[in-house]
GROMACS .gro file of C-alpha atoms in nm:
model
  280
    1VAL     CA    1  -3.714  -1.746  -0.398
    2LEU     CA    2  -3.458  -1.567  -0.184
    3CYS     CA    3  -3.241  -1.291  -0.331
    4THR     CA    4  -2.919  -1.201  -0.149
    5GLN     CA    5  -2.771  -0.863  -0.245
    6PHE     CA    6  -2.443  -0.791  -0.068
    7PHE     CA    7  -2.267  -0.459  -0.129
    8GLN     CA    8  -2.001  -0.564   0.124
    9PRO     CA    9  -1.810  -0.892   0.159
   10SER     CA   10  -1.972  -1.173   0.356
   11THR     CA   11  -1.940  -1.545   0.410
   12ARG     CA   12  -2.147  -1.638   0.715
   13THR     CA   13  -2.442  -1.400   0.680
   14ARG     CA   14  -2.491  -1.466   0.309
   15PHE     CA   15  -2.431  -1.841   0.312
   16SER     CA   16  -2.641  -1.905   0.622
   17HIS     CA   17  -2.944  -1.726   0.472
   18GLU     CA   18  -2.896  -1.906   0.141
   19THR     CA   19  -2.852  -2.244   0.307
   20ALA     CA   20  -3.157  -2.178   0.523
   21MET     CA   21  -3.375  -2.112   0.218
   22ILE     CA   22  -3.243  -2.421   0.036
   23ARG     CA   23  -3.310  -2.640   0.340
   24LEU     CA   24  -3.664  -2.504   0.353
   25GLY     CA   25  -3.712  -2.619  -0.007
   26GLY     CA   26  -3.688  -2.276  -0.166
   27SER     CA   27  -3.432  -2.146  -0.413
   28VAL     CA   28  -3.176  -1.867  -0.419
   29ILE     CA   29  -3.054  -1.598  -0.657
   30THR     CA   30  -2.750  -1.406  -0.539
   31GLU     CA   31  -2.540  -1.100  -0.611
   32SER     CA   32  -2.225  -1.089  -0.402
   33ASN     CA   33  -2.043  -0.807  -0.582
   34PRO     CA   34  -2.308  -0.573  -0.721
   35LEU     CA   35  -2.080  -0.273  -0.770
   36VAL     CA   36  -1.887  -0.480  -1.025
   37SER     CA   37  -2.122  -0.736  -1.173
   38SER     CA   38  -2.472  -0.586  -1.149
   39SER     CA   39  -2.638  -0.280  -1.298
   40ALA     CA   40  -2.522  -0.086  -0.992
   41ALA     CA   41  -2.189  -0.073  -1.177
   42LYS     CA   42  -2.371   0.121  -1.450
   43GLY     CA   43  -2.510   0.368  -1.199
   44GLU     CA   44  -2.843   0.208  -1.113
   45SER     CA   45  -2.983   0.344  -0.788
   46LEU     CA   46  -3.046   0.118  -0.491
   47TYR     CA   47  -3.415   0.209  -0.512
   48ASP     CA   48  -3.437   0.083  -0.870
   49SER     CA   49  -3.223  -0.221  -0.797
   50LEU     CA   50  -3.441  -0.337  -0.508
   51ARG     CA   51  -3.762  -0.265  -0.697
   52VAL     CA   52  -3.634  -0.478  -0.986
   53THR     CA   53  -3.502  -0.771  -0.780
   54SER     CA   54  -3.830  -0.775  -0.591
   55GLN     CA   55  -3.992  -0.890  -0.917
   56TYR     CA   56  -3.769  -1.198  -0.913
   57SER     CA   57  -3.783  -1.290  -0.544
   58ASP     CA   58  -4.017  -1.329  -0.250
   59ILE     CA   59  -3.768  -1.205   0.008
   60ILE     CA   60  -3.437  -1.014  -0.003
   61VAL     CA   61  -3.134  -1.008   0.227
   62LEU     CA   62  -2.941  -0.684   0.181
   63ARG     CA   63  -2.600  -0.583   0.313
   64HIS     CA   64  -2.494  -0.224   0.257
   65PRO     CA   65  -2.217   0.008   0.387
   66ASP     CA   66  -2.457   0.302   0.435
   67ALA     CA   67  -2.685   0.293   0.742
   68ASN     CA   68  -2.917   0.541   0.567
   69VAL     CA   69  -3.020   0.264   0.329
   70ILE     CA   70  -3.323   0.225   0.555
   71GLU     CA   71  -3.463   0.548   0.408
   72THR     CA   72  -3.465   0.392   0.061
   73ILE     CA   73  -3.632   0.078   0.197
   74GLU     CA   74  -3.901   0.285   0.368
   75LYS     CA   75  -3.957   0.480   0.046
   76LEU     CA   76  -4.007   0.154  -0.145
   77GLY     CA   77  -4.274   0.034   0.094
   78LYS     CA   78  -4.492  -0.235  -0.062
   79ASP     CA   79  -4.318  -0.196  -0.398
   80ALA     CA   80  -4.039  -0.419  -0.263
   81SER     CA   81  -4.032  -0.770  -0.129
   82PRO     CA   82  -3.967  -0.802   0.246
   83ILE     CA   83  -3.605  -0.704   0.312
   84ILE     CA   84  -3.388  -0.854   0.585
   85SER     CA   85  -3.086  -0.654   0.698
   86GLY     CA   86  -2.759  -0.835   0.643
   87GLY     CA   87  -2.583  -0.544   0.815
   88TYR     CA   88  -2.612  -0.171   0.745
   89GLY     CA   89  -2.331   0.079   0.802
   90ASP     CA   90  -2.139   0.066   1.130
   91LEU     CA   91  -2.438   0.053   1.362
   92THR     CA   92  -2.670  -0.233   1.289
   93HIS     CA   93  -2.656  -0.605   1.213
   94PRO     CA   94  -2.982  -0.732   1.362
   95THR     CA   95  -2.985  -1.093   1.242
   96GLN     CA   96  -2.631  -1.134   1.377
   97GLY     CA   97  -2.749  -0.986   1.705
   98LEU     CA   98  -3.042  -1.228   1.710
   99LEU     CA   99  -2.807  -1.520   1.641
  100ASP     CA  100  -2.572  -1.404   1.917
  101MET     CA  101  -2.865  -1.380   2.160
  102TYR     CA  102  -2.976  -1.730   2.067
  103THR     CA  103  -2.621  -1.856   2.126
  104ALA     CA  104  -2.622  -1.692   2.471
  105TYR     CA  105  -2.963  -1.846   2.538
  106ARG     CA  106  -2.839  -2.194   2.447
  107ALA     CA  107  -2.509  -2.161   2.630
  108LEU     CA  108  -2.641  -2.016   2.955
  109GLY     CA  109  -2.986  -2.167   2.992
  110GLY     CA  110  -3.210  -1.890   2.871
  111ASP     CA  111  -3.251  -1.644   3.161
  112PHE     CA  112  -3.111  -1.321   3.019
  113LYS     CA  113  -3.166  -1.132   3.346
  114LYS     CA  114  -2.909  -1.355   3.516
  115MET     CA  115  -2.641  -1.295   3.251
  116THR     CA  116  -2.348  -1.056   3.260
  117VAL     CA  117  -2.187  -0.992   2.921
  118MET     CA  118  -1.879  -0.791   2.830
  119ILE     CA  119  -1.849  -0.650   2.477
  120ALA     CA  120  -1.481  -0.571   2.424
  121THR     CA  121  -1.310  -0.416   2.123
  122PRO     CA  122  -1.064  -0.133   2.052
  123ASP     CA  123  -1.332   0.025   1.829
  124LEU     CA  124  -1.682   0.031   1.977
  125SER     CA  125  -1.780   0.302   1.729
  126ARG     CA  126  -1.788   0.057   1.435
  127ALA     CA  127  -1.881  -0.266   1.613
  128ARG     CA  128  -2.215  -0.315   1.441
  129SER     CA  129  -2.262  -0.677   1.549
  130GLY     CA  130  -2.180  -0.574   1.906
  131GLN     CA  131  -2.435  -0.291   1.891
  132SER     CA  132  -2.720  -0.518   1.782
  133PHE     CA  133  -2.623  -0.789   2.033
  134GLY     CA  134  -2.597  -0.534   2.313
  135LEU     CA  135  -2.933  -0.371   2.238
  136GLY     CA  136  -3.104  -0.710   2.229
  137LEU     CA  137  -2.948  -0.820   2.557
  138ALA     CA  138  -3.033  -0.489   2.720
  139ARG     CA  139  -3.396  -0.525   2.614
  140MET     CA  140  -3.404  -0.862   2.791
  141GLY     CA  141  -3.250  -0.730   3.114
  142THR     CA  142  -2.889  -0.849   3.081
  143LYS     CA  143  -2.609  -0.665   3.262
  144LEU     CA  144  -2.372  -0.519   3.000
  145ILE     CA  145  -2.013  -0.399   3.027
  146TYR     CA  146  -1.867  -0.223   2.722
  147SER     CA  147  -1.488  -0.204   2.703
  148GLY     CA  148  -1.327   0.014   2.438
  149THR     CA  149  -1.073   0.290   2.384
  150THR     CA  150  -1.095   0.664   2.430
  151GLY     CA  151  -1.226   0.835   2.117
  152LEU     CA  152  -1.387   0.520   1.978
  153GLU     CA  153  -1.668   0.477   2.230
  154ILE     CA  154  -2.027   0.354   2.185
  155PRO     CA  155  -2.201   0.576   1.925
  156LEU     CA  156  -2.434   0.836   2.073
  157VAL     CA  157  -2.742   0.690   1.904
  158ILE     CA  158  -2.674   0.352   2.067
  159ARG     CA  159  -2.604   0.511   2.405
  160GLU     CA  160  -2.934   0.700   2.389
  161LYS     CA  161  -3.125   0.382   2.303
  162LEU     CA  162  -2.967   0.204   2.600
  163LYS     CA  163  -3.061   0.488   2.832
  164LYS     CA  164  -3.415   0.505   2.696
  165MET     CA  165  -3.476   0.140   2.785
  166ASN     CA  166  -3.313   0.189   3.129
  167ALA     CA  167  -3.047  -0.066   3.038
  168ASN     CA  168  -2.810  -0.197   3.302
  169PHE     CA  169  -2.486  -0.101   3.127
  170SER     CA  170  -2.149   0.056   3.196
  171GLU     CA  171  -1.856   0.157   2.977
  172VAL     CA  172  -1.484   0.142   3.052
  173ASN     CA  173  -1.197   0.254   2.833
  174ASP     CA  174  -0.828   0.184   2.787
  175LEU     CA  175  -0.800  -0.121   3.015
  176THR     CA  176  -0.490  -0.337   3.000
  177ILE     CA  177  -0.530  -0.710   2.942
  178ASP     CA  178  -0.460  -0.770   3.312
  179GLN     CA  179  -0.732  -0.522   3.407
  180HIS     CA  180  -0.968  -0.693   3.164
  181GLU     CA  181  -0.905  -1.029   3.329
  182GLU     CA  182  -0.953  -0.876   3.674
  183MET     CA  183  -1.284  -0.717   3.575
  184LEU     CA  184  -1.411  -1.035   3.409
  185ALA     CA  185  -1.347  -1.224   3.733
  186ASP     CA  186  -1.471  -0.956   3.975
  187GLU     CA  187  -1.792  -0.890   3.778
  188LYS     CA  188  -1.848  -1.265   3.728
  189VAL     CA  189  -1.892  -1.218   3.355
  190ASP     CA  190  -2.061  -1.510   3.177
  191LEU     CA  191  -1.987  -1.418   2.816
  192LEU     CA  192  -1.709  -1.221   2.652
  193TYR     CA  193  -1.807  -1.090   2.309
  194LEU     CA  194  -1.545  -0.973   2.058
  195PRO     CA  195  -1.707  -0.795   1.761
  196GLY     CA  196  -1.389  -0.818   1.555
  197CYS     CA  197  -1.262  -0.575   1.293
  198SER     CA  198  -1.511  -0.476   1.023
  199VAL     CA  199  -1.254  -0.261   0.839
  200LYS     CA  200  -1.122  -0.415   0.519
  201LYS     CA  201  -0.757  -0.484   0.443
  202GLY     CA  202  -0.573  -0.176   0.319
  203ASP     CA  203  -0.773   0.066   0.535
  204PRO     CA  204  -0.547   0.256   0.782
  205GLY     CA  205  -0.816   0.205   1.046
  206ARG     CA  206  -0.759  -0.169   1.028
  207ASP     CA  207  -0.389  -0.139   1.106
  208GLU     CA  208  -0.467   0.091   1.397
  209PHE     CA  209  -0.726  -0.156   1.525
  210LEU     CA  210  -0.482  -0.446   1.518
  211LYS     CA  211  -0.214  -0.239   1.696
  212LYS     CA  212  -0.452  -0.190   1.987
  213MET     CA  213  -0.548  -0.557   2.006
  214ALA     CA  214  -0.271  -0.644   2.255
  215GLU     CA  215  -0.485  -0.526   2.545
  216TYR     CA  216  -0.781  -0.728   2.411
  217TYR     CA  217  -0.586  -1.044   2.337
  218PHE     CA  218  -0.758  -1.300   2.557
  219THR     CA  219  -0.577  -1.629   2.608
  220LEU     CA  220  -0.680  -1.975   2.718
  221ASP     CA  221  -0.455  -1.938   3.022
  222GLY     CA  222  -0.623  -1.608   3.106
  223LEU     CA  223  -0.974  -1.752   3.081
  224GLN     CA  224  -0.870  -2.041   3.303
  225ARG     CA  225  -0.727  -1.796   3.559
  226ILE     CA  226  -1.062  -1.617   3.558
  227LYS     CA  227  -1.242  -1.948   3.614
  228HIS     CA  228  -1.014  -2.029   3.906
  229LYS     CA  229  -1.086  -1.691   4.066
  230SER     CA  230  -1.458  -1.650   3.995
  231GLY     CA  231  -1.579  -2.005   3.941
  232LYS     CA  232  -1.721  -1.895   3.603
  233THR     CA  233  -1.643  -2.062   3.272
  234VAL     CA  234  -1.643  -1.751   3.054
  235GLY     CA  235  -1.778  -1.826   2.708
  236LEU     CA  236  -1.592  -1.648   2.426
  237MET     CA  237  -1.798  -1.526   2.131
  238HIS     CA  238  -1.665  -1.358   1.817
  239SER     CA  239  -1.858  -1.234   1.514
  240LEU     CA  240  -1.592  -1.371   1.274
  241PRO     CA  241  -1.394  -1.351   1.052
  242ARG     CA  242  -1.102  -1.337   1.293
  243ASN     CA  243  -0.747  -1.217   1.243
  244GLU     CA  244  -0.421  -1.339   1.392
  245GLY     CA  245  -0.361  -1.136   1.705
  246GLU     CA  246  -0.726  -1.093   1.803
  247PHE     CA  247  -0.735  -1.379   2.054
  248ASP     CA  248  -0.565  -1.707   2.137
  249PHE     CA  249  -0.670  -1.967   1.879
  250SER     CA  250  -0.602  -2.252   2.123
  251ILE     CA  251  -0.939  -2.154   2.274
  252ASP     CA  252  -1.089  -2.334   1.970
  253SER     CA  253  -1.070  -2.673   2.141
  254SER     CA  254  -1.160  -2.555   2.492
  255GLU     CA  255  -1.479  -2.531   2.698
  256HIS     CA  256  -1.477  -2.153   2.642
  257GLU     CA  257  -1.530  -2.169   2.264
  258LEU     CA  258  -1.869  -2.046   2.141
  259TYR     CA  259  -1.785  -1.875   1.809
  260PHE     CA  260  -1.806  -2.190   1.596
  261LYS     CA  261  -2.115  -2.299   1.787
  262GLN     CA  262  -2.268  -1.967   1.678
  263ILE     CA  263  -2.220  -2.077   1.317
  264GLY     CA  264  -2.397  -2.405   1.386
  265PHE     CA  265  -2.698  -2.219   1.522
  266SER     CA  266  -2.711  -1.972   1.233
  267VAL     CA  267  -2.890  -2.186   0.974
  268PRO     CA  268  -3.186  -2.306   1.186
  269LEU     CA  269  -3.226  -1.956   1.331
  270ARG     CA  270  -3.241  -1.802   0.985
  271MET     CA  271  -3.471  -2.079   0.864
  272SER     CA  272  -3.709  -1.970   1.136
  273LEU     CA  273  -3.667  -1.604   1.039
  274LEU     CA  274  -3.745  -1.676   0.672
  275VAL     CA  275  -4.047  -1.889   0.755
  276ASN     CA  276  -4.192  -1.620   0.982
  277ILE     CA  277  -4.132  -1.336   0.736
  278CYS     CA  278  -4.270  -1.532   0.439
  279GLY     CA  279  -4.581  -1.613   0.642
  280VAL     CA  280  -4.552  -1.990   0.601
   0.00000   0.00000   0.00000
């Protein structure tokens, strides 16, 4: 039995884990709005909640807005079922990162040391899927280029991890869309990763994010210009959901599209993850 407990909205992460367990022959119990419809609404602590739901399930997928949730999980120890991160805080989304790495592996033939990947977003400070993807790629020897805006750079903890593993990475800020295209061609980038906006509607940070998207708005024409100059078919990846104005949706039906292919890979990848964690 899989229990999914999501303290933040989700479609892909929750459904792909649930579908994976169902396809394996297991069953699912789910809580998609615990602050309203579970005992968390009555003030139950996360510690108590996880200790209770562990009595009903063999494995838990948890999404939570606070990265420090890991301290509660460590405190629980063996009193909780194995817990998979469905994304914690602004810094970590490891199963998304694993899925993104698998997509890169499938798209580019599997040699990470030969890949060059750009992670581009106006807000690198809250790009949790981009952080996990980048750390995984760096571990495997990929060349990384981070492109963001001044004041919203890679978090220090991520930067220190990259340095500790002697990662081949660089960071640029405040590029125009023309400069982005020029760099993608000159650096012979294989994959362009857009982490998207993790800020919910109504948050002022979301409006600010979308205002800055003009210089990160990659078009089909632009990707084809890059191909003409560099000879590279740049694959476009996005963590989804996407918003109007983030990139050209005509890329959907082009050779550059990888974001829906990512979704196709998500269920078998998470089936494998569940099987390995459950010890089957």
